[in-house]
Coordinates of C-alpha atoms in Angstrom, one line a residue:
M1 CA 37.5 -190.9 23.8
K2 CA 41.0 -190.2 25.2
R3 CA 42.2 -193.2 27.2
N4 CA 43.8 -193.1 30.6
I5 CA 45.3 -196.6 30.6
L6 CA 46.3 -196.8 34.3
K7 CA 42.9 -195.3 35.4
S8 CA 41.0 -197.6 33.2
S9 CA 42.9 -200.6 34.4
V10 CA 42.3 -199.7 38.0
Q11 CA 38.6 -199.0 37.3
H12 CA 38.3 -202.3 35.4
A13 CA 39.8 -204.2 38.4
Y14 CA 37.5 -202.4 40.8
F15 CA 34.3 -203.1 38.8
S16 CA 35.5 -206.7 38.1
I17 CA 36.0 -207.4 41.8
I18 CA 32.4 -206.2 42.5
F19 CA 31.1 -208.3 39.6
Q20 CA 33.0 -211.4 40.7
I21 CA 31.6 -211.1 44.2
L22 CA 28.1 -210.8 42.8
C23 CA 28.7 -213.7 40.4
R24 CA 30.1 -215.9 43.2
I25 CA 27.2 -215.2 45.5
I26 CA 24.7 -216.3 42.8
T27 CA 26.7 -219.3 41.9
F28 CA 27.3 -220.4 45.5
G29 CA 23.6 -220.1 46.1
I30 CA 22.7 -222.2 43.1
N31 CA 25.4 -224.8 44.0
A32 CA 24.2 -225.0 47.6
F33 CA 20.6 -225.5 46.4
I34 CA 21.7 -228.4 44.1
V35 CA 23.8 -230.0 46.8
R36 CA 21.0 -230.0 49.3
S37 CA 18.1 -230.8 47.0
V38 CA 19.3 -232.5 43.8
G39 CA 22.5 -234.3 44.6
R40 CA 26.3 -234.0 44.2
E41 CA 26.5 -236.2 41.1
V42 CA 24.4 -233.8 39.0
L43 CA 26.5 -230.9 40.2
G44 CA 29.7 -232.8 39.3
I45 CA 28.5 -233.4 35.7
M46 CA 27.5 -229.7 35.3
N47 CA 30.4 -227.9 37.1
V48 CA 33.2 -230.3 36.1
R49 CA 32.4 -232.0 32.9
L50 CA 30.2 -229.5 31.0
L51 CA 31.9 -226.3 32.2
L52 CA 35.2 -228.0 31.3
L53 CA 34.0 -228.4 27.7
E54 CA 33.0 -224.7 27.6
S55 CA 36.3 -223.6 29.1
T56 CA 38.3 -225.7 26.7
L57 CA 36.5 -224.4 23.6
L58 CA 36.4 -220.7 24.5
F59 CA 40.0 -220.6 25.8
L60 CA 41.6 -222.4 22.9
S61 CA 39.4 -220.4 20.4
R62 CA 40.0 -216.9 21.5
E63 CA 42.8 -216.6 24.2
A64 CA 45.7 -216.5 21.7
I65 CA 44.0 -214.2 19.3
S66 CA 42.8 -211.9 22.0
R67 CA 46.3 -211.5 23.5
A68 CA 47.9 -211.0 20.2
V69 CA 45.5 -208.3 18.9
L70 CA 45.5 -206.6 22.3
S71 CA 49.3 -206.2 22.0
V72 CA 48.9 -204.7 18.5
S73 CA 46.5 -202.1 20.0
T74 CA 49.4 -200.7 22.1
Q75 CA 49.7 -198.2 19.2
H76 CA 47.2 -195.3 19.2
K77 CA 43.9 -196.8 18.2
G78 CA 43.5 -194.3 15.3
R79 CA 46.6 -195.7 13.7
C80 CA 45.7 -199.4 14.1
N81 CA 44.9 -201.4 11.0
W82 CA 41.4 -202.2 12.1
P83 CA 40.3 -204.3 9.0
Q84 CA 43.1 -206.7 9.8
I85 CA 42.3 -206.8 13.5
I86 CA 38.6 -207.4 12.9
N87 CA 39.4 -210.2 10.5
Q88 CA 41.7 -211.7 13.0
V89 CA 39.2 -211.5 15.8
W90 CA 36.5 -213.2 13.7
L91 CA 38.7 -216.2 13.2
T92 CA 37.6 -217.3 16.7
V93 CA 34.2 -218.5 15.3
P94 CA 35.5 -221.0 12.7
I95 CA 38.2 -222.1 15.1
C96 CA 35.6 -222.9 17.8
F97 CA 33.4 -224.7 15.3
I98 CA 36.4 -226.9 14.2
L99 CA 37.5 -227.6 17.7
S100 CA 34.0 -228.5 18.8
I101 CA 33.9 -231.6 16.5
P102 CA 36.8 -233.5 18.2
C103 CA 35.9 -232.2 21.6
L104 CA 32.3 -233.5 21.4
Y105 CA 33.6 -236.9 20.3
I106 CA 35.9 -237.0 23.3
W107 CA 33.3 -235.8 25.8
L108 CA 30.7 -238.2 24.5
A109 CA 32.7 -241.3 23.5
I110 CA 36.0 -241.4 25.4
L111 CA 35.7 -239.7 28.8
S112 CA 34.5 -241.8 31.8
P113 CA 30.8 -242.7 31.3
V114 CA 27.8 -241.1 32.8
E115 CA 24.9 -243.1 34.4
D116 CA 22.2 -244.2 32.0
S117 CA 19.5 -242.2 33.7
L118 CA 21.5 -239.0 33.0
W119 CA 22.9 -239.9 29.6
E120 CA 20.3 -238.1 27.5
Q121 CA 20.6 -234.9 29.5
Y122 CA 24.4 -235.1 29.4
K123 CA 24.4 -235.6 25.7
F124 CA 22.1 -232.6 25.2
G125 CA 24.2 -230.6 27.5
C126 CA 27.4 -231.3 25.5
Y127 CA 25.9 -230.2 22.2
S128 CA 24.3 -227.2 23.8
M129 CA 27.6 -226.0 25.4
A130 CA 29.4 -226.3 22.0
I131 CA 26.7 -224.3 20.2
S132 CA 26.6 -221.7 23.0
C133 CA 30.4 -221.2 22.7
I134 CA 30.1 -220.6 18.9
V135 CA 27.3 -218.2 19.4
E136 CA 29.1 -216.3 22.1
L137 CA 32.2 -215.7 19.9
F138 CA 30.0 -213.9 17.4
A139 CA 30.3 -211.0 19.8
E140 CA 34.1 -211.1 20.1
A141 CA 34.6 -208.1 17.8
P142 CA 32.5 -205.6 19.9
V143 CA 33.9 -207.2 23.1
F144 CA 37.4 -206.5 21.9
V145 CA 36.6 -203.0 20.8
A146 CA 35.0 -202.3 24.2
K147 CA 38.2 -203.5 25.9
V148 CA 40.6 -201.4 23.7
F149 CA 38.5 -198.2 24.1
C150 CA 38.2 -198.7 27.8
F151 CA 34.4 -199.2 27.9
V152 CA 34.8 -200.6 31.4
K153 CA 31.3 -200.2 32.6
L154 CA 29.8 -201.7 29.5
K155 CA 31.9 -204.8 29.8
I156 CA 31.0 -205.3 33.5
A157 CA 27.3 -204.6 32.9
M158 CA 27.1 -207.2 30.1
D159 CA 28.9 -209.8 32.2
T160 CA 26.6 -209.1 35.1
L161 CA 23.4 -209.4 33.0
H162 CA 24.9 -212.5 31.5
I163 CA 25.1 -214.1 34.9
F164 CA 21.6 -212.9 35.9
I165 CA 19.9 -214.3 32.7
R166 CA 21.7 -217.6 33.0
S167 CA 20.7 -217.9 36.7
I168 CA 17.1 -216.8 36.2
V169 CA 16.5 -219.2 33.3
F170 CA 18.2 -222.1 35.1
L171 CA 16.2 -221.6 38.4
T172 CA 12.9 -221.1 36.6
I173 CA 13.2 -224.5 34.9
V174 CA 14.6 -226.3 37.9
F175 CA 11.9 -225.0 40.3
H176 CA 9.4 -226.4 37.8
D177 CA 11.1 -229.8 37.6
K178 CA 14.3 -230.8 39.5
E179 CA 14.7 -234.0 37.4
I180 CA 15.8 -232.0 34.3
C181 CA 18.6 -230.0 36.1
I182 CA 21.2 -230.6 33.3
Y183 CA 18.7 -229.7 30.6
A184 CA 18.0 -226.5 32.4
F185 CA 21.8 -225.8 32.8
A186 CA 22.3 -226.2 29.0
I187 CA 19.3 -224.1 28.0
A188 CA 20.3 -221.3 30.4
Q189 CA 23.9 -221.3 28.9
F190 CA 22.6 -220.9 25.4
C191 CA 20.2 -218.1 26.4
S192 CA 22.9 -216.1 28.2
A193 CA 25.3 -216.6 25.2
S194 CA 22.7 -215.2 22.8
F195 CA 22.1 -212.2 25.1
I196 CA 25.9 -211.4 25.0
V197 CA 25.7 -211.1 21.2
V198 CA 22.6 -209.0 21.2
G199 CA 23.7 -206.8 24.1
F200 CA 27.2 -205.9 22.8
Y201 CA 26.1 -205.1 19.3
S202 CA 23.1 -203.1 20.6
S203 CA 25.3 -201.1 23.0
M204 CA 27.8 -200.3 20.2
H205 CA 25.0 -199.3 17.9
Y206 CA 23.6 -197.0 20.6
Y207 CA 27.0 -195.5 21.3
I208 CA 27.8 -194.7 17.7
K209 CA 24.4 -193.2 17.0
N210 CA 24.5 -191.2 20.2
E211 CA 27.9 -189.7 19.3
Q212 CA 26.8 -188.9 15.8
A213 CA 23.6 -187.2 17.1
N214 CA 25.6 -185.1 19.6
N215 CA 28.1 -183.9 17.0
L216 CA 25.3 -182.9 14.6
D217 CA 23.2 -181.1 17.2
N218 CA 26.0 -179.0 18.7
G219 CA 26.6 -176.7 15.7
D220 CA 30.0 -175.0 15.9
K221 CA 30.9 -177.4 18.8
K222 CA 30.9 -180.2 16.2
R223 CA 34.3 -179.1 14.8
R224 CA 35.8 -179.2 18.3
N225 CA 34.5 -182.7 19.1
L226 CA 34.8 -184.3 15.7
S227 CA 38.5 -185.1 16.1
D228 CA 37.7 -187.1 19.3
F229 CA 34.9 -189.1 17.6
E230 CA 37.1 -189.8 14.6
S231 CA 39.5 -191.6 16.9
F232 CA 36.8 -194.2 17.2
P233 CA 37.2 -196.0 13.8
F234 CA 33.7 -197.4 13.5
K235 CA 30.7 -195.4 12.1
N236 CA 28.4 -198.4 12.0
I237 CA 28.2 -201.8 13.7
I238 CA 28.3 -203.5 10.3
E239 CA 32.0 -202.4 10.1
M240 CA 32.7 -204.9 12.9
I241 CA 31.9 -207.7 10.4
P242 CA 35.0 -209.1 8.7
G243 CA 35.9 -207.8 5.2
Y244 CA 33.6 -204.8 5.5
L245 CA 36.1 -202.0 6.3
P246 CA 38.2 -201.0 3.3
N247 CA 41.8 -202.2 3.5
D248 CA 44.6 -201.5 1.0
E249 CA 46.9 -204.1 2.6
K250 CA 46.5 -207.8 3.1
K251 CA 43.5 -209.3 4.9
F252 CA 45.7 -210.6 7.7
N253 CA 48.8 -209.2 9.3
T254 CA 51.8 -211.6 9.1
E255 CA 53.4 -210.4 12.3
L256 CA 50.1 -210.7 14.1
Q257 CA 49.7 -214.2 12.8
V258 CA 53.2 -215.2 14.1
L259 CA 52.4 -213.7 17.5
T260 CA 49.1 -215.5 17.6
L261 CA 50.7 -218.8 16.8
S262 CA 53.1 -218.2 19.7
F263 CA 50.2 -217.6 22.0
V264 CA 48.4 -220.7 20.7
K265 CA 51.2 -223.0 21.9
Q266 CA 51.3 -221.1 25.2
G267 CA 47.5 -221.2 25.6
V268 CA 47.3 -224.9 25.2
F269 CA 49.8 -225.4 28.0
K270 CA 48.2 -222.8 30.2
Q271 CA 44.8 -224.4 29.7
I272 CA 46.3 -227.8 30.8
L273 CA 47.9 -226.2 33.8
T274 CA 44.7 -224.2 34.7
E275 CA 42.2 -227.0 34.3
G276 CA 44.6 -230.0 34.6
E277 CA 42.8 -231.6 37.6
K278 CA 39.5 -231.5 35.8
Y279 CA 41.0 -233.2 32.8
V280 CA 42.5 -235.9 35.0
M281 CA 39.1 -236.4 36.7
S282 CA 37.3 -236.7 33.4
I283 CA 39.8 -238.9 31.6
S284 CA 40.5 -241.4 34.4
P285 CA 38.1 -242.8 37.0
V286 CA 40.1 -241.4 39.9
L287 CA 37.1 -239.8 41.5
S288 CA 33.4 -240.4 41.2
F289 CA 31.1 -237.6 40.0
S290 CA 30.0 -237.1 43.7
E291 CA 33.6 -236.7 44.8
Q292 CA 34.3 -234.4 41.8
A293 CA 31.4 -232.3 43.0
T294 CA 32.8 -232.1 46.5
Y295 CA 36.2 -231.1 45.1
D296 CA 34.7 -228.5 42.8
V297 CA 32.6 -226.9 45.6
V298 CA 35.6 -226.8 47.9
N299 CA 37.8 -225.5 45.0
N300 CA 35.3 -222.7 44.3
L301 CA 35.1 -221.8 47.9
G302 CA 38.9 -221.9 48.3
S303 CA 39.3 -219.8 45.2
L304 CA 37.1 -217.0 46.3
A305 CA 40.1 -214.6 46.7
A306 CA 41.5 -215.7 43.4
R307 CA 38.2 -215.0 41.6
F308 CA 37.3 -211.9 43.6
I309 CA 40.6 -210.2 43.8
F310 CA 43.5 -211.8 42.1
R311 CA 41.9 -212.6 38.7
P312 CA 40.5 -209.1 38.1
I313 CA 43.8 -207.5 39.2
E314 CA 45.7 -209.9 36.9
D315 CA 43.5 -209.1 33.9
S316 CA 43.7 -205.4 34.5
S317 CA 47.5 -205.6 35.1
Y318 CA 48.0 -207.5 31.9
F319 CA 46.1 -204.8 30.0
Y320 CA 48.0 -202.0 31.7
F321 CA 51.4 -203.6 31.1
T322 CA 50.6 -204.2 27.4
Q323 CA 49.7 -200.5 26.9
T324 CA 52.8 -199.1 28.7
I325 CA 55.7 -201.4 27.9
S326 CA 56.8 -202.4 24.4
R327 CA 57.6 -206.0 23.9
D328 CA 60.6 -205.7 21.6
L329 CA 62.6 -202.9 23.3
S330 CA 64.8 -203.0 26.4
L331 CA 63.4 -201.0 29.3
I332 CA 66.4 -198.7 29.2
R333 CA 65.4 -197.6 25.7
Q334 CA 61.7 -196.9 26.6
D335 CA 60.0 -193.9 28.2
K336 CA 61.6 -193.4 31.6
E337 CA 58.5 -192.1 33.2
K338 CA 56.4 -195.1 32.0
V339 CA 59.1 -197.5 33.1
N340 CA 59.3 -196.0 36.6
E341 CA 55.5 -196.0 36.9
T342 CA 55.4 -199.6 35.8
G343 CA 58.0 -200.6 38.4
F344 CA 56.1 -198.8 41.1
V345 CA 52.8 -200.5 40.0
L346 CA 54.4 -203.9 39.9
K347 CA 56.0 -203.5 43.3
T348 CA 52.7 -202.3 44.8
L349 CA 50.8 -205.2 43.3
F350 CA 53.3 -207.7 44.8
M351 CA 53.0 -206.1 48.2
I352 CA 49.2 -206.2 48.2
I353 CA 48.6 -209.7 46.7
T354 CA 51.2 -211.3 48.9
S355 CA 49.7 -209.8 52.0
V356 CA 46.2 -211.0 51.0
G357 CA 47.5 -214.5 50.3
I358 CA 49.3 -214.8 53.6
I359 CA 46.1 -213.6 55.5
I360 CA 44.0 -216.2 53.6
F361 CA 46.5 -218.9 54.4
V362 CA 46.7 -218.1 58.1
F363 CA 42.9 -217.7 58.8
G364 CA 42.0 -220.5 56.4
Q365 CA 43.7 -223.1 58.6
Y366 CA 41.3 -222.3 61.5
Y367 CA 38.0 -221.3 59.8
S368 CA 37.8 -223.8 56.8
G369 CA 35.5 -226.2 58.7
I370 CA 33.2 -223.4 59.9
A371 CA 32.9 -222.0 56.4
L372 CA 32.0 -225.4 54.9
Y373 CA 29.6 -226.2 57.6
L374 CA 27.7 -222.9 57.0
Y375 CA 27.7 -223.6 53.3
G376 CA 26.8 -227.3 52.9
G377 CA 25.5 -228.4 56.3
A378 CA 26.7 -231.1 58.7
D379 CA 26.6 -233.9 56.1
F380 CA 29.0 -232.0 53.9
V381 CA 31.8 -231.8 56.5
S382 CA 31.1 -235.1 58.3
D383 CA 33.8 -237.1 56.6
G384 CA 36.5 -234.3 57.1
L385 CA 37.6 -234.5 53.5
S386 CA 36.1 -231.1 52.5
E387 CA 37.8 -229.3 55.4
K388 CA 41.2 -230.9 54.6
L389 CA 40.8 -229.9 50.9
L390 CA 40.0 -226.3 51.8
R391 CA 43.0 -225.9 54.1
W392 CA 45.3 -227.1 51.4
H393 CA 43.6 -224.7 49.0
C394 CA 44.5 -221.8 51.2
L395 CA 48.2 -222.7 50.7
A396 CA 47.6 -222.9 46.9
I397 CA 46.1 -219.4 47.0
L398 CA 49.3 -218.0 48.3
F399 CA 51.2 -219.4 45.3
L400 CA 48.4 -218.4 43.0
A401 CA 48.6 -214.8 44.1
V402 CA 52.2 -214.3 43.2
N403 CA 52.1 -216.4 40.0
G404 CA 49.2 -214.5 38.5
I405 CA 50.8 -211.0 38.7
S406 CA 54.3 -212.2 37.7
E407 CA 53.0 -214.1 34.7
A408 CA 50.7 -211.1 33.7
F409 CA 53.8 -208.9 33.4
M410 CA 55.8 -211.6 31.7
F411 CA 53.2 -212.4 29.1
A412 CA 52.5 -208.7 28.5
T413 CA 56.2 -207.9 27.8
N414 CA 57.5 -211.1 26.2
S415 CA 58.7 -210.9 22.6
S416 CA 57.6 -213.6 20.1
I417 CA 61.0 -215.3 20.6
E418 CA 60.7 -215.2 24.4
I419 CA 57.2 -216.6 24.2
D420 CA 58.4 -219.5 22.1
K421 CA 61.2 -220.1 24.6
Y422 CA 58.7 -220.1 27.5
N423 CA 56.4 -222.5 25.6
V424 CA 59.1 -225.2 25.9
Y425 CA 59.1 -224.8 29.7
M426 CA 55.3 -224.7 29.7
A427 CA 55.3 -228.1 27.9
G428 CA 57.5 -229.5 30.6
F429 CA 55.4 -228.0 33.4
S430 CA 52.3 -229.4 31.8
I431 CA 53.6 -232.9 31.5
V432 CA 55.0 -233.0 35.0
F433 CA 51.8 -231.5 36.4
L434 CA 49.5 -234.1 34.7
L435 CA 51.7 -237.0 35.8
S436 CA 52.1 -235.7 39.3
S437 CA 48.4 -235.1 39.6
Y438 CA 47.6 -238.6 38.6
L439 CA 50.2 -240.2 40.9
L440 CA 49.6 -237.9 43.9
T441 CA 45.8 -238.4 43.6
N442 CA 46.2 -242.1 43.8
M443 CA 48.4 -241.7 46.8
L444 CA 46.7 -238.8 48.7
G445 CA 43.2 -238.7 47.2
P446 CA 41.8 -235.3 46.0
V447 CA 44.5 -233.5 48.0
G448 CA 47.0 -234.7 45.5
F449 CA 45.6 -232.3 42.9
I450 CA 46.3 -229.4 45.1
V451 CA 49.8 -230.5 46.1
A452 CA 50.7 -231.0 42.4
N453 CA 49.2 -227.6 41.6
C454 CA 51.3 -225.9 44.3
A455 CA 54.5 -227.5 43.0
N456 CA 53.6 -226.5 39.4
M457 CA 53.0 -222.9 40.4
F458 CA 56.2 -222.7 42.4
C459 CA 58.2 -223.7 39.3
R460 CA 56.4 -221.1 37.2
I461 CA 57.0 -218.4 39.8
C462 CA 60.7 -219.2 39.8
Y463 CA 60.8 -218.7 36.0
S464 CA 58.8 -215.4 36.2
V465 CA 60.9 -214.0 39.0
R466 CA 64.1 -214.7 37.0
Y467 CA 62.6 -213.0 33.9
I468 CA 61.3 -209.9 35.8
N469 CA 64.7 -209.4 37.6
K470 CA 66.5 -209.6 34.3
K471 CA 64.1 -207.2 32.7
F472 CA 64.4 -204.5 35.3
E473 CA 68.1 -204.9 36.0
P474 CA 69.3 -202.3 33.4
V475 CA 67.1 -199.6 35.0
S476 CA 68.0 -200.5 38.6
I477 CA 64.4 -201.1 39.6
R478 CA 63.5 -204.0 42.1
P479 CA 59.8 -204.8 42.0
F480 CA 60.3 -207.7 44.4
D481 CA 61.1 -205.4 47.2
G482 CA 57.4 -205.4 47.9
F483 CA 57.3 -209.1 48.1
Y484 CA 58.2 -209.6 51.7
P485 CA 55.7 -208.7 54.6
G486 CA 56.8 -206.1 57.1
K487 CA 57.8 -206.8 60.7
M488 CA 54.7 -205.3 62.3
F489 CA 52.3 -207.2 60.0
S490 CA 54.2 -210.5 60.5
C491 CA 54.0 -210.1 64.3
S492 CA 50.3 -209.4 64.2
L493 CA 49.8 -212.6 62.1
I494 CA 51.8 -214.6 64.7
V495 CA 49.6 -213.2 67.5
A496 CA 46.5 -214.0 65.4
V497 CA 47.6 -217.6 65.0
V498 CA 48.2 -218.1 68.7
I499 CA 44.8 -216.6 69.7
C500 CA 42.8 -218.4 67.1
F501 CA 44.4 -221.7 68.0
M502 CA 43.7 -221.3 71.7
F503 CA 40.0 -220.4 71.2
Q504 CA 39.5 -223.3 68.8
V505 CA 40.9 -225.8 71.2
S506 CA 39.0 -224.5 74.2
H507 CA 35.7 -223.5 72.4
T508 CA 35.4 -226.1 69.7
T509 CA 31.7 -226.1 69.2
N510 CA 31.0 -222.4 69.7
I511 CA 30.9 -221.1 66.1
L512 CA 29.8 -217.5 66.9
L513 CA 32.6 -217.0 69.5
N514 CA 35.2 -218.4 67.1
L515 CA 34.0 -216.1 64.3
F516 CA 34.0 -213.1 66.6
V517 CA 37.6 -213.8 67.7
G518 CA 38.7 -214.4 64.1
A519 CA 37.1 -211.1 63.0
C520 CA 38.9 -209.2 65.8
C521 CA 42.3 -210.8 64.8
F522 CA 41.7 -210.0 61.2
I523 CA 41.0 -206.3 62.0
I524 CA 44.2 -206.2 64.1
C525 CA 46.2 -207.6 61.1
L526 CA 44.6 -205.2 58.7
F527 CA 45.3 -202.2 61.0
S528 CA 49.0 -203.2 61.4
W529 CA 49.4 -203.6 57.6
T530 CA 47.8 -200.1 57.1
L531 CA 50.2 -198.5 59.7
E532 CA 53.2 -200.2 58.1
N533 CA 52.2 -199.1 54.6
K534 CA 50.8 -195.6 55.4
T535 CA 53.3 -194.0 53.1
L536 CA 52.1 -196.1 50.2
I537 CA 48.4 -195.4 51.0
K538 CA 49.1 -191.7 51.3
T539 CA 50.9 -191.7 48.0
L540 CA 48.0 -193.5 46.3
L541 CA 45.4 -191.1 47.9
N542 CA 47.5 -188.1 46.8
K543 CA 47.7 -189.4 43.2
Y544 CA 43.9 -189.9 43.2
A545 CA 43.4 -186.4 44.6
E546 CA 45.7 -184.9 41.9
K547 CA 43.8 -186.7 39.2
R548 CA 40.5 -185.5 40.5
E549 CA 41.8 -181.9 40.7
L550 CA 43.1 -182.1 37.2
Q551 CA 39.8 -183.4 35.9
R552 CA 38.0 -180.6 37.7
R553 CA 40.2 -177.9 36.2
M554 CA 39.8 -179.4 32.7
S555 CA 36.1 -179.5 33.2
M556 CA 36.1 -175.8 34.3
T557 CA 38.2 -174.9 31.3
T558 CA 35.9 -176.6 28.9
E559 CA 32.9 -175.0 30.5
T560 CA 34.5 -171.5 30.2
K561 CA 35.3 -172.0 26.5
D562 CA 31.7 -173.2 25.9
N563 CA 30.3 -170.1 27.6
H564 CA 32.6 -167.9 25.6
H565 CA 31.5 -169.4 22.3
T566 CA 27.9 -169.1 23.4
K567 CA 28.4 -165.3 24.0
V568 CA 30.1 -164.9 20.6
E569 CA 27.2 -166.6 18.9

């Protein structure tokens, strides 16, 4: 039960990346099937309009509460006021129900209309998505407990099964009748949400019963292990229901409520900035559903790195920073070893994500058309719009890479006052982003969304950089030293640009040759980066080896003690 925060954060990122790859493969396969056999308009309704409703309800219902209670859990879990935390987490359910009423009215009565032939399916889909969100939040308590106690594999397993069940239900219905694609999408979403609830509570019930049985069956060993089990505050899954655990204090923590309200304001702005282009698409008739589907497909393909690598690292980094750095203390007054480790981790993260972002930007300029051709066929790339969109997305990924990590640290270490201060800036960013998205889209088409997003992220990065430099200045740590690429890596990228350009000009139609040349250039760039950062890689490998050796020694010590007790008995 003892947590290793850094190890758990890294492990979570590792498993999340694997999960995201698996998830994207399934989703891409389904989207390709819909594009080729059903039509882009249906895909636009599902992936833009209905998923935007789900994203809005879930994000606004739980994001602020989740961030606030996770910050409270920076204390040792045995000393947390779990009754107050459980009560706070369960507020997500009534909040989602209340939010679903105006959201359903907006989605059904105000947003740009859907064709009459798809209206009944669309209406059913909206109601189903709202109900699915409410059902999914019934599992928020065990989900939060699993996150705090570092049940990494459980979380990833549940997310993976969630995707599989949704995909299987959807494909089963669609293969039977392609005309009810939106019905199938809505039903599949409800089934997967129900599974999340059953799966998490069942897993927690099994864990608690298994620990109790082990402690009872081990005789004298029970006394040695009981202290570990007592650190887990729940003896029954019923205790994860609000109001069940005894509590001598108030039902809700006042400081936690204040922090939650700060995150609520921040969450609204962040949701607008994250899904702003979809809101603009839905509110105004800038793009048809078919064009929205094209933008969404290209956006998903262009965001592969963000979903596979950057988002899991960002989530794990946020968790790591919340558990190692206190919000209300200057770094110079905190544990020096933790502060130095945090600075090293942040510098390393900047080095890695910046390098990945630059590689994606460079190679994306030459292989966007090939990737889209292989995905959607010749018709999908015939107008040139999708290729142009993907190239611009590669630039946005570079901004996204830096913005994600810098904001993860900032949000994890901000005090309530600093969060409120940043909310003012977020309000300005949100307004400017929405206005620029609308104006640039009318001028540049769908590319306008990406240009506006790049400008918005650049402003947010500038604010985060200023905050991080100011935060680390008293301890003389410079995390942004890892921001700039090395000379060898930069030279290899320039060589790759020249080679790829020459081969694409001289062998335009030879896809296999261009892919082979690109793969060779990528390997050269990767090899040069490895050589340039061999000290870092060696340090990480040594730390991993030290941890493995320490675990081995602890395991041998525990085994020796067990053998000694057995002989005494």
